[in-house]
C-alpha positions in Angstrom: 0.0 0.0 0.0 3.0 2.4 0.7 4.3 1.9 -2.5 1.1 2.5 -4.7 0.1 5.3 -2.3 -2.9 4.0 -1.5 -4.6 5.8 1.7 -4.7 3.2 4.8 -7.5 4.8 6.2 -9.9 4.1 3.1 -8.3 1.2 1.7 -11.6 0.4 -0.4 -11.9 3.3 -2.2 -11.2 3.4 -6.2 -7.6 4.4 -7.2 -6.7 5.6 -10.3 -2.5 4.8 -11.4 0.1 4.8 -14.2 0.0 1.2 -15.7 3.4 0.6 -14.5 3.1 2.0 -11.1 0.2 -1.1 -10.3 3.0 -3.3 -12.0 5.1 -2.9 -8.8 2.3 -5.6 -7.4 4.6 -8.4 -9.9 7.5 -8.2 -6.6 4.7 -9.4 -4.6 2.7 -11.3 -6.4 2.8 -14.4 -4.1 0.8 -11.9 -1.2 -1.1 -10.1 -4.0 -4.2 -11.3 -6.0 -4.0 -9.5 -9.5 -6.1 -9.9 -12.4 -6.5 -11.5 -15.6 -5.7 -8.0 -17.6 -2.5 -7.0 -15.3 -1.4 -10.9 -15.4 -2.0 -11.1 -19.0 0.3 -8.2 -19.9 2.7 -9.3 -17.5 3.0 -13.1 -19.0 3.2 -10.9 -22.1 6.2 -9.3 -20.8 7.7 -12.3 -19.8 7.0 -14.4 -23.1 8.7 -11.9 -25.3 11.2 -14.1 -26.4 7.7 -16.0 -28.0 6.1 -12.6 -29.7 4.9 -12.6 -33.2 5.2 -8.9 -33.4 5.9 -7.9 -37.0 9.5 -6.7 -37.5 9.3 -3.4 -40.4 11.8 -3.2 -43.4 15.2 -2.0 -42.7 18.5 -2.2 -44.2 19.6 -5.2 -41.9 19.5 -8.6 -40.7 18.7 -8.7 -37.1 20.2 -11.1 -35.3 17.9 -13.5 -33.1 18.4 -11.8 -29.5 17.6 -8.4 -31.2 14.5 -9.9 -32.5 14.0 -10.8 -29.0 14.9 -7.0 -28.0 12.5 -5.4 -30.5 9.9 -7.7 -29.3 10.2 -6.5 -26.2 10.6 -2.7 -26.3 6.9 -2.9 -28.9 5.2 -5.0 -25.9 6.1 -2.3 -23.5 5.3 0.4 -25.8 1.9 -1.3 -26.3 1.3 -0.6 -23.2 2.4 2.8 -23.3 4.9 1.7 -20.8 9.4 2.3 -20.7 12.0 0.6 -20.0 16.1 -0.1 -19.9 17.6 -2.1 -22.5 21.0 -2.4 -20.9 22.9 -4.5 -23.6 26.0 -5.1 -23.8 28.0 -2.5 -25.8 28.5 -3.4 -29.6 25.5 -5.6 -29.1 23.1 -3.1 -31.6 21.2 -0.9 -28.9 20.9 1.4 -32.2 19.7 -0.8 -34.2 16.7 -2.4 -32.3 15.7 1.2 -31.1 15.3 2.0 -34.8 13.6 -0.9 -35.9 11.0 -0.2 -33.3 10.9 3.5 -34.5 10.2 2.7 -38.1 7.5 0.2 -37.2 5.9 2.4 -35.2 2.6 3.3 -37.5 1.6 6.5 -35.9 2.5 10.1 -37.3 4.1 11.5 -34.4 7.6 12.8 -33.8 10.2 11.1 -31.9 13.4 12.7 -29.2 16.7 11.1 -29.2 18.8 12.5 -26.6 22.5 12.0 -26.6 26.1 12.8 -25.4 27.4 15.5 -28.3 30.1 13.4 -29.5 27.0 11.0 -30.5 24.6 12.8 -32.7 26.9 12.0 -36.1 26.6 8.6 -35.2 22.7 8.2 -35.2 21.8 10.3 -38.1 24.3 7.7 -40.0 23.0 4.8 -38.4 19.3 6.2 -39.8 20.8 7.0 -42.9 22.3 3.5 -43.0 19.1 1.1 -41.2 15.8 3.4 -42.2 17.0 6.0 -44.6 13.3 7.1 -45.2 12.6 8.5 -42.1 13.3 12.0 -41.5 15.8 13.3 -39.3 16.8 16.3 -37.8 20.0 17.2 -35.5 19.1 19.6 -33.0 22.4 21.0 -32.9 24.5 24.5 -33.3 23.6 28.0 -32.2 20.5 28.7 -30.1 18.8 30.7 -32.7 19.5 27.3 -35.1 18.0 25.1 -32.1 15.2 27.3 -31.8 14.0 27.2 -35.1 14.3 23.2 -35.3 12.3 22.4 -32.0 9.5 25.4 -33.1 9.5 23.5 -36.3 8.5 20.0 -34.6 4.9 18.8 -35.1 3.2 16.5 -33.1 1.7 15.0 -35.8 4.2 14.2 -38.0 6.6 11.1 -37.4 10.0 12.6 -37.9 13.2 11.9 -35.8 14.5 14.6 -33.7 18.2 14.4 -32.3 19.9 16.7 -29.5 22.4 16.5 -27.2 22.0 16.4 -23.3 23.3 19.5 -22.9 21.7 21.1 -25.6 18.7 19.9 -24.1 19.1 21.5 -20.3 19.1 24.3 -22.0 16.4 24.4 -24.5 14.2 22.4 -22.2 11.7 25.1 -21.5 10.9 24.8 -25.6 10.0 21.3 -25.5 6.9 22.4 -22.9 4.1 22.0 -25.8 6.2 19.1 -27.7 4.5 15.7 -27.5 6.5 12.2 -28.6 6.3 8.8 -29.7 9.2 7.7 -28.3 12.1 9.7 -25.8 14.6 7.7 -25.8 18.1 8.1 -23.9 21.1 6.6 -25.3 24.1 6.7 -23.0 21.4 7.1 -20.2 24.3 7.0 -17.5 24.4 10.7 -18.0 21.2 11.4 -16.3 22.4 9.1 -13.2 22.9 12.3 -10.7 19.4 13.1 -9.3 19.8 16.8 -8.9 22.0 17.8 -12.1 20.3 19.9 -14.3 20.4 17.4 -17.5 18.8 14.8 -15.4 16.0 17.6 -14.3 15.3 18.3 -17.6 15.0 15.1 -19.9 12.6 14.5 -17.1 10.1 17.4 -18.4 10.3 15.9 -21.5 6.7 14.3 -22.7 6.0 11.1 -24.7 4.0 8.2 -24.8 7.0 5.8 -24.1 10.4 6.3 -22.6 13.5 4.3 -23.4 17.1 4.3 -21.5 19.9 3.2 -23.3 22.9 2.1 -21.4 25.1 -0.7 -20.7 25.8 0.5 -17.2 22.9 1.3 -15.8 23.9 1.2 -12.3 27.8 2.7 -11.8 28.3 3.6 -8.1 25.2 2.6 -6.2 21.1 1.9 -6.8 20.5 5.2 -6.5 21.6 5.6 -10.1 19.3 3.0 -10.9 16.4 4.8 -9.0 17.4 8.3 -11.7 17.1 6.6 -14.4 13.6 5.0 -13.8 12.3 8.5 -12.5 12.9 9.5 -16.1 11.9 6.2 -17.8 8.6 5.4 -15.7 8.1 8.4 -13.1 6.7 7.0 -9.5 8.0 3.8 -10.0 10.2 3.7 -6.8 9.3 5.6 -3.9 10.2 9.0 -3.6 13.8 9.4 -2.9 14.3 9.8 0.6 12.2 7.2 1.4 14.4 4.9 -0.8 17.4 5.8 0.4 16.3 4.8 4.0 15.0 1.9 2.8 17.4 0.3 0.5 20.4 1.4 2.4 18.9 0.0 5.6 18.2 -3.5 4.4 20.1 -6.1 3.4 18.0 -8.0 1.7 17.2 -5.1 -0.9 19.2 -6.3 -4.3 16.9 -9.5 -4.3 13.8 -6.6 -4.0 15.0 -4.4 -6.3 16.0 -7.1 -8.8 12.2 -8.3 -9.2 10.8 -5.3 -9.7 12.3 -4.1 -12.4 13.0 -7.7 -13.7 9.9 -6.5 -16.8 11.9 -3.7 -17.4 15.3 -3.8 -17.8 16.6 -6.1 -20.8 20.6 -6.8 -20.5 22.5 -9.8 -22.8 26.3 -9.7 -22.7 28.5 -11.0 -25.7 29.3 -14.1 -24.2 26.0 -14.8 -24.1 24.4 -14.3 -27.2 27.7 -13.9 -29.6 28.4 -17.4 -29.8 30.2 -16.0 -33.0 32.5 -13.6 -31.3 36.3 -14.3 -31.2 37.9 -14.5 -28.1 38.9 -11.7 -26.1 42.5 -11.9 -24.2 43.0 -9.7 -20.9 46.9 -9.5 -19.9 48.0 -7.3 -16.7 51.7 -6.4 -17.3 53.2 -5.6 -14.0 55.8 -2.2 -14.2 57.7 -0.7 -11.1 57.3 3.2 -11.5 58.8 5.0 -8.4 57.2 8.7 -8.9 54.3 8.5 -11.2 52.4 5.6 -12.7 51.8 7.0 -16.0 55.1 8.6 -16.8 56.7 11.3 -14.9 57.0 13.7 -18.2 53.2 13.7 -17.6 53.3 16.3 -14.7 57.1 17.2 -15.0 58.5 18.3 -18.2 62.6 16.8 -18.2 62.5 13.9 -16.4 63.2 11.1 -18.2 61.2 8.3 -20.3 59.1 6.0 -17.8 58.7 2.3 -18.1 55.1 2.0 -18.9 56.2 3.8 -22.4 59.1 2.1 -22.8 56.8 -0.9 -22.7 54.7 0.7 -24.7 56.9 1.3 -27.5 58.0 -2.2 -27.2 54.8 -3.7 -27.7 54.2 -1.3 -30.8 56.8 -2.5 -32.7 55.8 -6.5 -32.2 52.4 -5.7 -32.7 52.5 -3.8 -35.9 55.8 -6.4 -37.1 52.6 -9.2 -36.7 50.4 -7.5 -38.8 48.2 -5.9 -36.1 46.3 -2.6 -35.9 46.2 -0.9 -32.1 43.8 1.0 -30.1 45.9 3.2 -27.3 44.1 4.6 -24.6 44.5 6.8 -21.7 43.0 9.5 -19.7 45.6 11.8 -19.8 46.0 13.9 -23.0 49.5 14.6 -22.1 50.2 10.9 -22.0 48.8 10.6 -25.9 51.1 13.8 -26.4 53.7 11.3 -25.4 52.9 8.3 -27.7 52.6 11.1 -30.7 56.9 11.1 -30.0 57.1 7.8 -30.2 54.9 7.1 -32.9 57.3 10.0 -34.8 60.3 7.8 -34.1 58.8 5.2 -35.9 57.9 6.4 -38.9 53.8 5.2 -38.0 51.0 7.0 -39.0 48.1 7.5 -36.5 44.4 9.1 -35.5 43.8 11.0 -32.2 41.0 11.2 -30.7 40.3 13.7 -27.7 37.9 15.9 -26.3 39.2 18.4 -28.6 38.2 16.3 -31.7 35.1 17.6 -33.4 32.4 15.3 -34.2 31.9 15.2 -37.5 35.9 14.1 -37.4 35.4 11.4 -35.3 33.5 9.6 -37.8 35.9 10.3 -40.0 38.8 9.2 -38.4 36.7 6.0 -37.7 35.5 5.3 -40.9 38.9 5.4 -42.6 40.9 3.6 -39.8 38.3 0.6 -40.5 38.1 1.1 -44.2 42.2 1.2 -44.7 45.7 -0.5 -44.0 47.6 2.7 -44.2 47.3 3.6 -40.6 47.2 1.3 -38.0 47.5 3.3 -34.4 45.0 4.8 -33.0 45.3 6.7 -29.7 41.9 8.0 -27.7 41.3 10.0 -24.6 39.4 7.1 -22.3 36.2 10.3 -21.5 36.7 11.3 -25.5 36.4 8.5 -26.9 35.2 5.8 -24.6 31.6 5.8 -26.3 29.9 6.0 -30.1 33.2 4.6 -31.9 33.1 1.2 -33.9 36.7 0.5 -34.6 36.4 -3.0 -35.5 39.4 -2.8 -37.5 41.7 -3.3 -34.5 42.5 -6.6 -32.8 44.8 -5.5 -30.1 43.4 -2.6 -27.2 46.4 -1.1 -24.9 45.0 0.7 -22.1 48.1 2.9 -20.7 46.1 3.7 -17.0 43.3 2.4 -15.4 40.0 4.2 -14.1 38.3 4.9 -11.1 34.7 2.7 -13.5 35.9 -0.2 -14.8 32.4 0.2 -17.5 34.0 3.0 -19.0 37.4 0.9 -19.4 35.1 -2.3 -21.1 33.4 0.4 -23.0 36.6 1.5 -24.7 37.2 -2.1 -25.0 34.4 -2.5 -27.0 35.1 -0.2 -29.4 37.3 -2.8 -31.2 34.9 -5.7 -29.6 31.5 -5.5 -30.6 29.3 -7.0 -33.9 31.4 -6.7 -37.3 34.7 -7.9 -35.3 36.4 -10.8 -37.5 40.0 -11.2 -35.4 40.2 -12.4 -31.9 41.1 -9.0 -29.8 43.9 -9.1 -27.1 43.2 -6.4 -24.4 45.9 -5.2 -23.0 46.5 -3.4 -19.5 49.9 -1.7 -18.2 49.8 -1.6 -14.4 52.1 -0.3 -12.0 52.8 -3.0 -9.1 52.6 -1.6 -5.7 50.8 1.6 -6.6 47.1 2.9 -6.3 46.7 1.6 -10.0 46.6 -1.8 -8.0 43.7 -0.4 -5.0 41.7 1.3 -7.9 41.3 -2.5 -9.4 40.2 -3.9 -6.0 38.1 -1.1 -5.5 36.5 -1.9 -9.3 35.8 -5.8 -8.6 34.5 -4.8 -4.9 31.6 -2.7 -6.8 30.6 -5.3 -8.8 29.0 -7.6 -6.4 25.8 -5.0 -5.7 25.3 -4.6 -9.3 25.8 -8.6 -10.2 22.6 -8.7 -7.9 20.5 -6.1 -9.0 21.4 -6.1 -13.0 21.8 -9.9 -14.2 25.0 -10.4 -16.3 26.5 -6.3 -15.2 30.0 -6.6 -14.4 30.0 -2.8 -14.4 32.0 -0.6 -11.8 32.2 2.5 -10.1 31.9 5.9 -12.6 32.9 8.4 -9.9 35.1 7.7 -6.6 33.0 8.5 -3.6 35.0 10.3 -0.4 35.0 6.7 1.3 36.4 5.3 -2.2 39.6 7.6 -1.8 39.8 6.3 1.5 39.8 2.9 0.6 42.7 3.4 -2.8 44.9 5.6 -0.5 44.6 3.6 3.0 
């Protein structure tokens, strides 16, 4: 009764709710009586893997599991209901969101909101799936966005694409805009309750609401909790409520875990890529004495550090086998490194940093995959972490490590994901006896919560909490 905020006093009296707010009942439906119409769409739910729903035209062949994935975002959107497809990345999140946009029969328009570096990549994956829908990039000048979003019509199916930040601030245009479908790629963005981004996608208004992430929990359930305010509001209970009473209970992952079990969809690679070539993981352990990095990284004139002495060792047997190498690292300064090296080798390369426009991503992409002629590419881990395919590179060098092990295995997957031919060694350079070492506990500590909340999430920590620095630095 506290959950569907129904009044103890009259507990007979007729109480009107969100569809999905009486679906909360399915965590206790061994107390609870429910009826044929609720127990029908919930054995609908469940059954997806079994629904006949009609897959559209587009340019692809879907693989079985997203059949399986379009099936089940059109039996929540039946129902006017959301939810949190939380594949794997490189599993084709895109592409089942646009197969269930272009079967969508009705002449409405839809929001696609994204992290900037990521509106390239979805007009071309449009272009490339359902090139006869009509899209629109919400991005550029506020006069520009202005026009666009005063442009949209509710009764028109056209796509509409913006970026999250775009959106905070254009938000207040969107007040008489009505969608299809609102859907949230990269949906770990939205993950802090009170940033303005998160308040604002949440104004938003649409028949359906989809979250797009592979990590939909990074630090702790109350990400989890932000992202179903957006994607079903009233879900959970209100916030300080479940903070006192999931971080007062033990038993809460096992709770948590059936109640959004109808609405969060996650498959990992090993699972449905039977396909997939191999992927190798090997540590190699350095002694640094100053820096773990390189020392030239915060002190110009010191000299060259191990892990790029390494570094430049592996470069050369790589490329000498035939191989084509992602480098990544968080620091900029570090890639500003590599360039040297690269330069006394004679090796062409693409950089990728936060400085990198968008449009030139896709270009750097496109011709890394497309062509022999340069095999290194190095990427700033925040820059470059997400949006990339750069299946044509079998070998991933990660120069540091980071506080969220999910944005590492999302850089990973860059060069893993559908399309990938080769078997891909993954690479790590850790320093022994350094907080590189406490900041890898720290990452497979995190996973346990999340292994029993999201099935199949080996995802970690996004942001280090104050007790987190106390636990790398003790």
């Amino acid at each position: 009764m506290d959950e569907l905020h129904i009044d103890k006093k009259h507990p007979y009296e007729s109480v009107s709710l969100p569809i999905y707010q009486a679906l909360c009942a399915y965590a206790h439906k061994d107390m609870i009586k429910i009826d044929d119409y609720l127990r029908n769409m919930i054995d609908e739910l469940t059954d997806f893997k079994n629904s006949k729903v009609k897959l559209p035209d587009v340019n692809a062949s879907l693989r079985p599991y997203q059949i399986e994935g379009f099936n089940w975002l059109s039996i929540l959107a039946k129902y006017h209901m959301g939810g949190i497809l939380a594949d794997d990345m490189g599993l084709g999140k895109t592409l089942q969101i646009i197969t269930l946009i272009t079967a969508s029969p009705d002449s409405k328009p839809s929001l696609i909101v994204c992290p900037k570096s990521l509106i390239f990549n979805w007009k071309n994956e449009f272009e490339k799936f359902a090139p006869d829908i009509l899209v629109y990039q919400i991005y550029g000048g506020l006069q520009a966005r202005k026009d666009l979003i005063d442009s949209i019509s509710n009764d028109k199916k056209t796509i509409y694409i913006t970026a999250y930040d775009s959106l905070r601030n254009d938000i207040d245009l969107y007040k008489d805009k009505i969608f299809k479908y609102i859907i949230l790629d990269e949906a770990q963005y939205i993950k802090n309750v009170q940033a303005e981004k998160s308040l604002a996608v949440k104004k938003l208004k649409g028949d359906s609401k989809f979250a797009l992430t592979g990590t939909p929990i990074e630090n702790n359930v109350i990400d989890l909790w932000s992202i179903f305010e957006f994607v079903m509001p009233g879900y959970f209970e209100e916030l300080s409520v479940f903070k006192v009473k999931y971080n007062s209970n033990d038993n809460y992952p096992s709770h948590i875990a059936k109640k959004i079990a109808p609405f969060v969809l996650r498959r990992t690679k090993n699972n449905v890529l039977k396909d997939l070539p191999a992927k190798f993981e090997t540590p190699f352990i350095l002694r640094l004495r100053q820096i773990c990095v390189d020392p030239r990284t915060f002190q110009e004139g010191n000299e060259e550090g191990g892990k790029l002495q390494m570094l430049h060792e592996l470069i050369v047997k790589y490329i000498d086998e035939g191989h084509k190498i992602l480098i990544f690292s968080q620091f900029v300064k570090c890639l500003n490194l590599i360039e040297d090296i690269l330069a006394s080798l004679h090796l062409k390369y693409y950089m990728i940093t936060g400085d990198t426009k968008p449009e030139n991503r896709i270009e750097y992409a496109s011709r890394f995959n497309a062509s022999d002629e340069v095999k290194i590419f190095l990427v700033s881990l925040k820059a470059g972490g997400t949006g990339l395919n750069l299946v044509g590179a079998d070998v991933v060098i990660h120069m540091d490590p980071w506080w969220n092990q999910a944005v590492e295995s999302q850089a990973t997957d860059r060069a893993y994901r559908i399309g990938q031919k080769r078997n891909v060694e993954v690479i790590k350079l850790i320093c022994e006896n350094t907080i590189e070492e406490r900041v890898i506990e720290l990452q497979n500590m995190k996973r346990d919560i999340i292994d029993k909340i999201i099935s199949n999430d080996e995802s970690s920590v996004t942001s280090a909490s104050l007790e987190d620095i106390h636990f790398v630095l003790k």
